[in-house]
XYZ file of C-alpha atoms in Angstrom:
492
model
C 0.127 0.035 0.048
C 1.194 3.393 -0.795
C 1.880 6.012 2.081
C -0.017 8.403 0.073
C -3.394 6.616 0.090
C -5.507 7.251 3.844
C -4.679 4.194 6.046
C -6.618 5.518 9.431
C -10.025 3.992 8.210
C -8.574 0.649 8.854
C -5.483 1.274 11.484
C -7.728 1.130 14.410
C -9.284 -2.246 12.696
C -6.196 -3.662 12.396
C -5.201 -3.075 16.130
C -8.337 -4.483 17.278
C -7.962 -7.496 14.578
C -4.412 -8.477 16.060
C -4.418 -11.442 18.159
C -1.144 -11.894 19.763
C -0.617 -15.695 20.317
C 2.600 -17.006 22.179
C 3.969 -20.047 20.860
C 6.088 -21.066 23.912
C 6.180 -24.849 23.063
C 7.469 -24.256 19.525
C 10.257 -21.523 20.405
C 11.702 -24.012 23.183
C 11.867 -26.936 20.331
C 13.627 -24.647 17.967
C 16.049 -23.327 20.488
C 17.193 -26.658 21.377
C 17.390 -27.922 17.442
C 19.348 -24.813 17.209
C 22.139 -25.806 20.052
C 22.352 -29.185 18.687
C 23.392 -27.761 15.362
C 25.733 -25.627 16.733
C 23.907 -22.476 15.342
C 22.972 -19.284 17.245
C 20.660 -19.939 20.086
C 17.181 -18.745 19.574
C 16.003 -15.992 22.075
C 13.565 -16.982 24.888
C 11.141 -15.564 27.149
C 13.953 -15.179 29.449
C 16.473 -14.008 26.971
C 14.727 -11.910 24.879
C 14.771 -10.354 21.402
C 14.709 -6.752 22.395
C 13.406 -3.729 20.225
C 13.904 -0.390 20.984
C 11.368 1.993 19.324
C 12.344 5.755 19.886
C 10.085 8.657 18.655
C 11.709 11.978 17.696
C 10.640 15.051 19.575
C 7.390 13.391 20.695
C 5.828 14.836 23.653
C 5.108 13.436 27.024
C 1.274 13.882 26.502
C 1.088 13.074 22.747
C -0.321 9.390 23.312
C -4.100 8.394 24.257
C -2.446 6.377 26.918
C -0.969 9.463 28.527
C -4.062 11.249 28.340
C -4.113 12.588 25.167
C -7.500 13.378 23.737
C -6.775 14.244 19.998
C -4.086 11.958 18.369
C -4.868 8.454 17.773
C -2.279 6.174 18.400
C -3.994 2.544 18.919
C -1.248 0.506 18.535
C 0.846 1.906 21.219
C -2.319 2.504 23.269
C -2.745 -1.402 22.828
C 1.399 -2.014 24.052
C 0.469 -0.058 27.375
C -2.865 -1.579 28.088
C -1.141 -5.043 27.551
C 2.035 -3.751 29.183
C 3.606 -1.370 31.458
C 3.955 2.260 31.648
C 6.050 4.824 33.461
C 4.914 8.045 34.497
C 8.414 9.085 35.531
C 10.522 8.197 32.904
C 12.961 10.973 31.990
C 15.214 11.258 28.474
C 18.895 11.775 28.677
C 18.806 15.179 28.019
C 16.159 17.968 26.181
C 17.447 17.633 22.666
C 18.688 14.935 19.954
C 22.133 14.285 20.342
C 23.011 13.846 23.914
C 19.610 12.882 24.784
C 20.667 9.818 22.252
C 24.192 9.531 23.694
C 22.985 9.062 27.075
C 20.681 6.217 26.101
C 23.647 4.560 23.966
C 26.573 4.933 26.606
C 24.702 4.213 29.786
C 26.062 8.041 30.967
C 24.254 11.474 32.314
C 24.935 14.634 30.231
C 27.300 15.448 32.461
C 29.308 12.549 31.898
C 28.610 11.535 28.217
C 30.745 12.100 24.696
C 28.127 14.205 23.754
C 26.798 16.978 25.856
C 24.955 19.094 23.214
C 23.798 19.007 19.778
C 27.281 21.248 19.051
C 30.292 21.150 20.883
C 32.236 24.751 22.133
C 35.843 23.029 20.935
C 37.184 19.971 19.412
C 35.035 17.627 17.506
C 34.530 18.258 13.721
C 32.984 21.142 11.537
C 30.414 20.539 8.883
C 27.568 21.713 7.063
C 24.101 21.968 8.688
C 20.623 22.180 6.764
C 18.555 24.104 8.576
C 14.492 23.485 8.462
C 14.239 26.726 6.349
C 16.908 25.044 3.537
C 19.791 27.363 4.585
C 22.956 25.977 5.187
C 25.266 26.780 8.331
C 28.561 25.531 9.352
C 28.557 24.040 13.070
C 30.730 22.047 15.280
C 29.601 18.912 16.502
C 31.248 16.012 18.585
C 31.116 12.271 17.687
C 31.296 9.364 19.688
C 34.718 7.601 19.643
C 36.224 3.858 18.571
C 36.604 3.310 22.587
C 33.180 4.659 23.761
C 31.417 1.581 24.640
C 27.195 1.447 22.991
C 24.374 -0.613 23.424
C 25.365 -2.085 20.366
C 28.688 -3.337 21.799
C 26.699 -4.527 24.872
C 24.382 -6.697 23.115
C 26.734 -7.984 20.454
C 28.990 -9.320 23.442
C 26.013 -11.093 24.322
C 25.917 -12.965 21.001
C 22.720 -10.637 19.703
C 22.815 -9.704 16.241
C 22.774 -5.597 16.323
C 20.775 -3.379 14.024
C 20.361 0.608 14.115
C 17.567 1.950 12.050
C 17.401 5.506 10.830
C 18.269 8.034 12.936
C 21.839 7.954 15.037
C 22.436 11.616 15.404
C 26.146 10.347 17.196
C 28.229 10.373 14.298
C 29.125 14.618 14.267
C 30.913 14.873 11.019
C 33.006 11.735 11.163
C 31.461 9.022 8.426
C 33.455 6.453 10.459
C 31.393 7.057 13.782
C 28.021 5.972 11.834
C 26.468 2.741 14.113
C 28.227 0.048 12.213
C 31.568 1.532 13.086
C 30.059 2.037 16.904
C 28.835 -1.463 17.967
C 26.361 -2.491 15.401
C 26.535 -5.143 13.257
C 23.970 -3.292 10.654
C 22.816 0.374 9.974
C 19.980 1.546 7.782
C 19.476 4.963 7.455
C 21.359 8.822 7.796
C 24.098 10.425 9.142
C 24.960 13.836 10.028
C 27.986 13.540 8.295
C 26.654 12.433 4.913
C 24.587 15.767 4.599
C 22.184 14.865 1.788
C 21.558 11.307 3.149
C 18.246 12.610 4.797
C 16.893 15.020 2.221
C 14.639 15.719 1.796
C 13.525 15.364 5.119
C 10.424 12.384 5.652
C 10.758 11.895 1.646
C 14.715 11.275 1.332
C 15.985 10.332 -2.165
C 19.265 9.036 -0.600
C 19.717 6.526 2.058
C 22.925 4.615 3.813
C 23.089 1.378 4.073
C 26.198 0.809 6.284
C 28.593 2.703 4.218
C 26.931 2.436 0.899
C 24.430 5.132 -0.091
C 21.423 3.876 -2.023
C 18.610 5.961 -3.854
C 14.834 5.159 -2.858
C 13.855 5.266 -6.910
C 10.150 6.096 -5.936
C 11.203 9.612 -4.324
C 13.517 10.756 -7.297
C 12.901 13.890 -8.500
C 11.175 15.276 -5.441
C 8.694 12.926 -5.555
C 7.077 12.311 -2.119
C 5.983 8.350 -2.686
C 7.544 6.649 0.022
C 7.543 8.391 3.312
C 10.558 7.716 5.690
C 8.437 6.102 8.587
C 7.519 3.592 5.804
C 10.999 2.912 4.748
C 12.366 2.605 8.108
C 9.916 0.266 9.335
C 10.573 -1.718 5.931
C 14.068 -1.506 7.203
C 13.192 -2.982 10.225
C 10.923 -6.097 9.305
C 13.780 -7.060 6.928
C 16.009 -7.270 9.544
C 13.217 -9.575 11.725
C 13.107 -11.975 9.300
C 16.635 -12.089 8.481
C 17.409 -13.016 12.072
C 14.369 -14.697 13.413
C 16.353 -17.926 14.327
C 18.661 -15.985 16.602
C 18.679 -13.187 19.470
C 18.513 -9.820 18.109
C 18.584 -6.237 19.070
C 17.012 -3.700 16.926
C 17.192 -0.182 17.681
C 14.391 1.744 15.855
C 14.968 5.610 15.636
C 11.877 7.188 13.774
C 12.389 10.722 12.627
C 8.464 11.482 13.458
C 7.279 13.973 14.671
C 10.611 16.103 14.684
C 10.104 18.917 12.660
C 9.631 20.101 9.483
C 6.143 18.548 9.695
C 6.127 17.148 6.405
C 3.474 14.105 5.612
C 1.113 14.264 2.767
C -1.581 12.698 4.175
C -3.366 14.208 7.342
C -6.824 12.486 6.495
C -7.041 11.443 9.695
C -7.742 14.894 11.432
C -8.944 16.526 8.314
C -12.034 17.295 9.912
C -10.824 19.466 12.276
C -11.310 22.509 10.647
C -10.247 24.858 13.506
C -6.475 23.284 13.345
C -3.891 24.854 11.136
C -2.169 22.689 8.432
C 0.609 22.447 10.801
C -1.151 20.979 13.906
C -2.843 18.262 11.110
C 0.098 17.325 10.028
C 1.927 17.152 13.118
C -0.578 14.914 14.487
C -0.480 12.597 11.423
C 2.889 12.050 11.770
C 2.468 10.500 15.276
C -0.556 8.552 14.026
C 1.264 7.479 11.257
C 4.261 5.982 13.010
C 1.744 4.581 15.224
C -0.162 2.475 12.357
C 3.703 1.576 11.114
C 4.351 0.053 14.901
C 1.433 -1.728 14.112
C 3.138 -3.388 11.290
C 6.208 -4.341 12.928
C 4.032 -5.966 15.693
C 2.275 -8.028 13.161
C 5.416 -9.194 11.829
C 6.603 -10.465 15.418
C 2.617 -12.206 15.841
C 3.525 -13.985 12.079
C 7.041 -15.174 12.887
C 5.592 -16.613 16.548
C 8.447 -13.981 17.955
C 5.902 -11.795 20.156
C 6.627 -13.803 23.611
C 10.164 -13.998 23.029
C 10.409 -10.670 22.316
C 10.588 -7.361 24.758
C 9.386 -4.289 22.768
C 9.906 -0.922 24.344
C 9.044 2.511 22.796
C 9.716 5.956 24.362
C 10.739 9.678 22.820
C 14.309 11.182 22.983
C 12.739 14.395 24.684
C 9.986 16.561 24.655
C 7.547 18.525 22.204
C 9.670 21.283 20.274
C 8.547 24.681 19.947
C 7.530 24.319 16.571
C 4.958 21.606 17.999
C 1.126 23.072 18.536
C 2.069 22.168 22.180
C -1.348 23.946 23.408
C -3.597 22.934 20.743
C -3.115 19.293 21.325
C -1.410 19.153 24.821
C 1.657 17.788 23.597
C 3.479 18.646 26.822
C 0.486 17.093 29.322
C 0.516 20.437 30.876
C 4.406 20.128 31.975
C 6.169 23.449 31.836
C 8.891 23.755 29.052
C 9.801 21.966 25.866
C 12.409 20.606 23.672
C 16.097 22.210 24.363
C 14.895 23.056 28.164
C 15.165 20.836 31.575
C 12.061 21.279 33.106
C 9.738 18.821 32.702
C 8.365 19.533 29.522
C 11.764 18.822 28.090
C 12.909 15.871 29.483
C 9.528 13.819 30.618
C 8.831 11.106 28.203
C 6.724 8.614 27.750
C 8.274 4.921 28.078
C 6.504 1.517 27.310
C 7.377 -1.766 27.852
C 5.675 -4.999 26.581
C 6.013 -8.483 26.475
C 3.621 -11.008 26.626
C 3.409 -13.449 29.382
C 6.475 -11.724 31.442
C 5.478 -7.818 31.597
C 2.350 -7.304 33.506
C -0.583 -5.881 31.743
C -2.116 -2.363 32.273
C 0.340 -1.730 34.754
C 1.437 1.897 35.236
C 4.370 2.868 37.947
C 5.877 6.305 39.261
C 9.248 5.004 39.587
C 12.303 7.942 38.858
C 13.654 5.881 35.780
C 16.182 7.715 33.032
C 17.962 6.764 29.621
C 21.278 5.730 31.569
C 19.226 2.974 33.134
C 18.928 1.087 29.696
C 22.785 0.025 29.325
C 22.637 -2.092 32.436
C 19.264 -3.251 32.258
C 19.495 -4.349 28.630
C 22.987 -5.791 29.438
C 21.596 -8.267 32.471
C 18.719 -9.743 30.375
C 20.968 -10.499 27.034
C 23.434 -11.854 29.919
C 26.392 -9.480 29.412
C 26.619 -7.287 32.325
C 30.213 -7.604 32.525
C 30.898 -5.683 29.740
C 28.987 -2.870 31.162
C 31.651 -0.079 31.395
C 32.532 0.359 35.644
C 31.558 4.279 34.913
C 28.213 3.937 33.689
C 25.282 6.163 35.600
C 22.371 4.281 35.684
C 21.308 1.041 37.224
C 19.556 -1.771 36.390
C 16.037 -1.506 36.080
C 14.784 -4.941 34.777
C 12.567 -5.876 37.964
C 10.154 -3.162 37.388
C 9.871 -4.337 33.662
C 8.559 -7.793 34.954
C 6.383 -6.593 38.156
C 8.937 -6.148 40.941
C 9.718 -3.549 43.044
C 12.638 -1.680 43.124
C 14.018 1.849 44.845
C 14.957 3.741 42.072
C 13.816 7.560 43.675
C 16.801 7.612 46.462
C 19.633 8.055 43.661
C 20.387 11.395 41.778
C 19.040 12.024 38.414
C 21.648 14.738 36.204
C 21.133 16.721 33.253
C 22.976 19.608 31.973
C 23.681 21.747 28.752
C 27.144 22.559 29.616
C 27.539 26.177 31.105
C 24.255 26.836 30.142
C 21.291 25.057 31.909
C 21.548 22.258 34.834
C 19.067 19.870 36.631
C 19.382 17.450 39.320
C 16.311 15.272 40.557
C 16.345 13.175 43.728
C 12.978 11.438 45.190
C 9.977 14.269 45.347
C 12.640 17.123 45.156
C 14.257 18.719 41.572
C 16.551 21.826 41.420
C 16.825 23.389 37.855
C 18.174 26.060 36.152
C 17.772 27.033 32.325
C 19.707 30.413 32.201
C 23.209 30.955 32.000
C 24.470 32.336 35.644
C 20.762 32.376 36.794
C 20.139 30.806 40.443
C 18.755 27.157 40.635
C 15.105 26.472 41.378
C 13.832 24.156 43.531
C 10.342 22.208 43.015
C 8.728 19.664 45.034
C 7.706 17.653 41.823
C 5.431 14.982 43.561
C 3.083 17.984 44.270
C 4.078 20.434 41.764
C 5.060 18.467 38.583
C 4.313 21.771 36.445
C 6.982 23.447 38.156
C 4.978 26.384 39.338
C 6.049 27.219 42.572
C 9.543 27.835 43.181
C 10.598 27.225 46.880
C 14.339 27.866 46.689
C 13.908 30.680 48.802
C 11.891 28.621 51.593
C 15.025 26.011 51.426
C 18.278 27.609 50.970
C 19.984 24.597 52.394
C 18.563 22.325 50.086
C 19.191 24.129 47.126
C 22.935 24.643 48.423
C 23.443 20.886 48.976
C 21.771 20.126 45.355
C 24.375 22.537 43.886
C 27.334 20.708 45.444
C 25.983 17.339 44.562
C 25.534 18.641 40.946
C 29.292 19.592 41.195
C 29.893 16.094 41.806
C 27.908 14.330 39.297
C 29.812 15.725 36.337
C 33.187 15.384 34.929
C 34.987 17.978 32.373
C 35.246 17.544 28.944
C 37.531 18.681 26.255
C 34.667 19.348 24.037
C 32.658 21.377 26.325
C 35.149 23.557 28.141
C 33.014 26.222 30.493
C 34.049 28.731 32.980
C 35.110 27.762 36.103
C 35.724 23.972 35.067
C 39.531 24.120 36.220
C 38.205 24.943 39.661
C 35.759 22.613 39.977
C 38.058 19.941 38.963
C 40.468 20.638 41.312
C 37.913 21.134 43.948
C 37.023 17.130 43.138
C 40.708 15.773 43.219
C 41.831 14.134 46.841
């Protein structure tokens, strides 16, 4: 089916018709046969395939299962209804590159290689195409060969690993693409190959590893195959090729990042009071949801659902261009993408594995992106491959119905020299302006960060400030004023 045809009429029908069967006996027999033949061991419910789906710039409130009254997301809603969702899950940062770096390396943004989309020193310079079509020269950092990624850790466990579509951790180094940083396969676009994602959402070029291929249907600026469809096709093909062995698939959709390019908005054309921008934004989310349904349908057809853990999240909050007020993208939270207020870093997180992850469970534990490296490593059986200097904790017990104290620890974020935030239990200290004093919020009682309590609790603010200094390490790519003084202060 062409992406240009309206699909909303049967999206819900497909989702409702989906029957998730769990062929446990067949999976176990297949695993025994593979072992006998000396082939890679198949995934099992206890050592599952893992699919991590990451939306781009999708707000905490954009999903129906998180309270949205406008945007249709039947397939993600089904994942939540038959799985577990988190109400206090946090991205690695308020913007793409540092957030994904945190997720991939298990480190907070005060310790990661990449701490902002652009760096202040070092790195490499290159061309950036802005959303208005203009180009600028910018400097970016990239992951280095010595950086351990989720691809590295899962590969150590014998998983076949693949990253589809958005990476955003290569800076301007072509040798820092996913398949050079721990992943076996890569299909998508990179920053270094500027034209590999142009025009946005209807690309003519696409990388398969180091090879630049053509999407013939989009030749001469034709808008036929949407990137969400292309990416899902690549993901499904990878699953088919690796159905007999454990795999780790990271599917990084572009949706609903601006510019909001999608031709079919028929899901929302009845909303005559909505702007074209609002309709396209909502359509990008629903269109992504439809293709997630295709992915889940593939797992069903291949008998892999019970042996596959599916995780869905967003890399940060909704962008300033998003129709935040009209669609309530941030669910009332303060701030947006690019800020360390809740609206910039709190994200939806849904985990699902039939038979293991409890259905219709919603939990409020504090979790964030650095937690995924130790968690997925444990599930795969490669905990020894996780570096000792990571900042996350193993939260796998929360996926499978257990309890865990994740709240009595410090979660830290920063944009070096500009913004910083620290969460501990019910409290959060944050500033989003360079040189501005810390604000203090009791998040449990004031999730929208409307009442700054810093003046009432100066000692708490001081303690948070001191802890923030301990939670970060200097970076040559992000030198900031007083960096040397901080480093000296921490050295015994």
